[in-house]
Amino acid sequence: MSDLDNSLSWLAALKWDAEGMIPAIAQDASGRVVMFAYMNRESLLETVRCGNAVYWSRSRQRLWRKGEESGHFQKVRSIRTDCDGDVLLLAIEQVGGIACHTGRESCFFNELQGELWVPADPVLKDPKEIYAK
């Protein structure tokens, strides 16, 4: 932990897992949960500093500035923690209305119907258009 981390009592009050992560839920103004990711101390500090959601990408092992490739940034309106201090809830404004890399409004688009997971929400924009390089 850096000296900066030690000086921030709000940061030290959180319960980080063994890998230094904390779950983060992103919820839009309508109350819909649009995304779940993890944050580490660095990503949370950067989120607070810049006002846009920054997560820790476990697959890429680096900071992930939501929207860095897609342009679908998340402007953070508030950050809350649960009663145990081990989960974060980010109230966000989802720029462009798309949070999911599949081109949907939310990453939580599959619905259990009987014994099958069925996409219940439409694709708003083809991912090939979003991530064209």
Short mmCIF file of C-alpha atoms in Angstrom, two decimals:
data_model
loop_
_atom_site.label_atom_id
_atom_site.label_comp_id
_atom_site.label_asym_id
_atom_site.label_seq_id
_atom_site.Cartn_x
_atom_site.Cartn_y
_atom_site.Cartn_z
CA MET A 1 0.00 0.00 0.00
CA SER A 2 1.38 3.43 -0.90
CA ASP A 3 1.66 6.39 1.48
CA LEU A 4 -1.22 8.01 -0.41
CA ASP A 5 -3.43 5.00 0.34
CA ASN A 6 -2.52 5.16 4.04
CA SER A 7 -3.52 8.81 4.25
CA LEU A 8 -6.99 8.15 2.88
CA SER A 9 -9.07 6.79 5.75
CA TRP A 10 -12.10 6.28 3.50
CA LEU A 11 -10.03 3.99 1.30
CA ALA A 12 -8.57 2.08 4.24
CA ALA A 13 -12.08 1.58 5.67
CA LEU A 14 -13.03 -0.67 2.73
CA LYS A 15 -12.63 -4.43 2.89
CA TRP A 16 -10.41 -5.53 0.03
CA ASP A 17 -10.13 -9.21 -0.92
CA ALA A 18 -6.86 -11.16 -0.85
CA GLU A 19 -5.96 -9.84 -4.32
CA GLY A 20 -6.64 -6.24 -3.30
CA MET A 21 -9.95 -6.10 -5.16
CA ILE A 22 -13.46 -4.97 -4.29
CA PRO A 23 -16.60 -5.73 -6.34
CA ALA A 24 -18.20 -2.69 -8.00
CA ILE A 25 -21.75 -2.51 -9.32
CA ALA A 26 -22.64 0.21 -11.85
CA GLN A 27 -26.27 1.38 -11.74
CA ASP A 28 -27.86 3.99 -14.00
CA ALA A 29 -30.34 6.71 -13.01
CA SER A 30 -33.32 4.45 -13.72
CA GLY A 31 -32.01 2.00 -11.11
CA ARG A 32 -30.97 -0.62 -13.62
CA VAL A 33 -27.75 -2.47 -12.90
CA VAL A 34 -25.75 -2.16 -16.10
CA MET A 35 -22.44 -3.68 -15.14
CA PHE A 36 -20.36 -5.50 -12.54
CA ALA A 37 -16.59 -5.31 -12.35
CA TYR A 38 -13.75 -5.14 -9.86
CA MET A 39 -11.75 -2.20 -8.63
CA ASN A 40 -8.43 -2.02 -6.85
CA ARG A 41 -7.17 0.94 -4.85
CA GLU A 42 -5.57 2.55 -7.90
CA SER A 43 -8.70 2.29 -10.05
CA LEU A 44 -10.93 3.64 -7.27
CA LEU A 45 -8.59 6.57 -6.65
CA GLU A 46 -8.50 7.31 -10.40
CA THR A 47 -12.32 7.09 -10.57
CA VAL A 48 -12.61 9.65 -7.78
CA ARG A 49 -9.94 11.85 -9.37
CA CYS A 50 -11.30 11.92 -12.94
CA GLY A 51 -15.05 11.41 -12.37
CA ASN A 52 -15.34 8.53 -14.86
CA ALA A 53 -15.46 4.84 -13.92
CA VAL A 54 -12.08 3.13 -13.97
CA TYR A 55 -12.00 -0.57 -13.17
CA TRP A 56 -9.32 -3.23 -12.88
CA SER A 57 -9.35 -5.65 -15.80
CA ARG A 58 -8.50 -9.05 -14.38
CA SER A 59 -8.10 -10.53 -17.87
CA ARG A 60 -5.73 -7.78 -19.08
CA GLN A 61 -4.13 -7.17 -15.67
CA ARG A 62 -4.33 -3.40 -16.05
CA LEU A 63 -6.54 -0.41 -15.38
CA TRP A 64 -9.60 -0.36 -17.60
CA ARG A 65 -11.09 3.05 -18.26
CA LYS A 66 -14.66 2.13 -19.14
CA GLY A 67 -15.29 3.52 -22.62
CA GLU A 68 -11.62 3.83 -23.60
CA GLU A 69 -12.26 1.84 -26.78
CA SER A 70 -16.02 2.10 -27.24
CA GLY A 71 -16.55 5.74 -26.24
CA HIS A 72 -19.26 4.54 -23.83
CA PHE A 73 -17.89 6.17 -20.69
CA GLN A 74 -19.53 6.02 -17.29
CA LYS A 75 -19.76 9.39 -15.54
CA VAL A 76 -19.82 8.66 -11.82
CA ARG A 77 -22.48 10.60 -9.89
CA SER A 78 -21.91 8.95 -6.51
CA ILE A 79 -20.09 6.06 -4.89
CA ARG A 80 -21.59 4.10 -2.02
CA THR A 81 -20.54 1.06 -0.06
CA ASP A 82 -22.64 -1.59 1.58
CA CYS A 83 -22.92 -1.99 5.35
CA ASP A 84 -19.91 -4.33 5.46
CA GLY A 85 -17.70 -2.10 3.30
CA ASP A 86 -16.94 -4.94 0.90
CA VAL A 87 -18.96 -3.92 -2.18
CA LEU A 88 -19.17 -0.61 -4.05
CA LEU A 89 -22.24 0.79 -5.79
CA LEU A 90 -21.53 3.41 -8.45
CA ALA A 91 -24.42 5.61 -9.55
CA ILE A 92 -23.46 6.38 -13.12
CA GLU A 93 -24.58 8.16 -16.25
CA GLN A 94 -23.92 5.73 -19.10
CA VAL A 95 -22.68 7.80 -22.03
CA GLY A 96 -24.20 6.51 -25.27
CA GLY A 97 -26.66 4.28 -23.40
CA ILE A 98 -24.56 1.14 -23.97
CA ALA A 99 -22.66 -0.51 -21.11
CA CYS A 100 -22.07 -3.98 -22.54
CA HIS A 101 -19.43 -4.98 -25.09
CA THR A 102 -22.22 -6.90 -26.89
CA GLY A 103 -23.85 -3.56 -27.80
CA ARG A 104 -26.63 -3.80 -25.21
CA GLU A 105 -27.75 -1.33 -22.57
CA SER A 106 -26.73 -3.66 -19.73
CA CYS A 107 -24.42 -6.62 -19.30
CA PHE A 108 -27.33 -8.34 -17.51
CA PHE A 109 -29.35 -9.17 -20.61
CA ASN A 110 -29.69 -12.95 -20.36
CA GLU A 111 -32.85 -14.18 -18.65
CA LEU A 112 -33.50 -17.69 -17.40
CA GLN A 113 -36.49 -19.09 -19.26
CA GLY A 114 -37.16 -22.64 -18.21
CA GLU A 115 -33.73 -24.25 -18.42
CA LEU A 116 -32.25 -21.85 -20.98
CA TRP A 117 -30.53 -18.47 -20.79
CA VAL A 118 -32.25 -16.31 -23.40
CA PRO A 119 -31.17 -12.80 -24.47
CA ALA A 120 -34.01 -10.59 -23.22
CA ASP A 121 -32.65 -7.22 -24.37
CA PRO A 122 -31.92 -6.05 -27.90
CA VAL A 123 -28.53 -5.23 -29.35
CA LEU A 124 -28.56 -1.43 -29.73
CA LYS A 125 -25.40 -1.26 -31.79
CA ASP A 126 -23.39 -3.96 -33.53
CA PRO A 127 -20.16 -4.52 -31.57
CA LYS A 128 -18.25 -4.55 -34.91
CA GLU A 129 -19.25 -0.89 -35.29
CA ILE A 130 -18.37 -0.05 -31.69
CA TYR A 131 -14.94 -1.64 -31.70
CA ALA A 132 -13.92 -1.03 -35.33
CA LYS A 133 -10.23 -0.15 -35.43
#
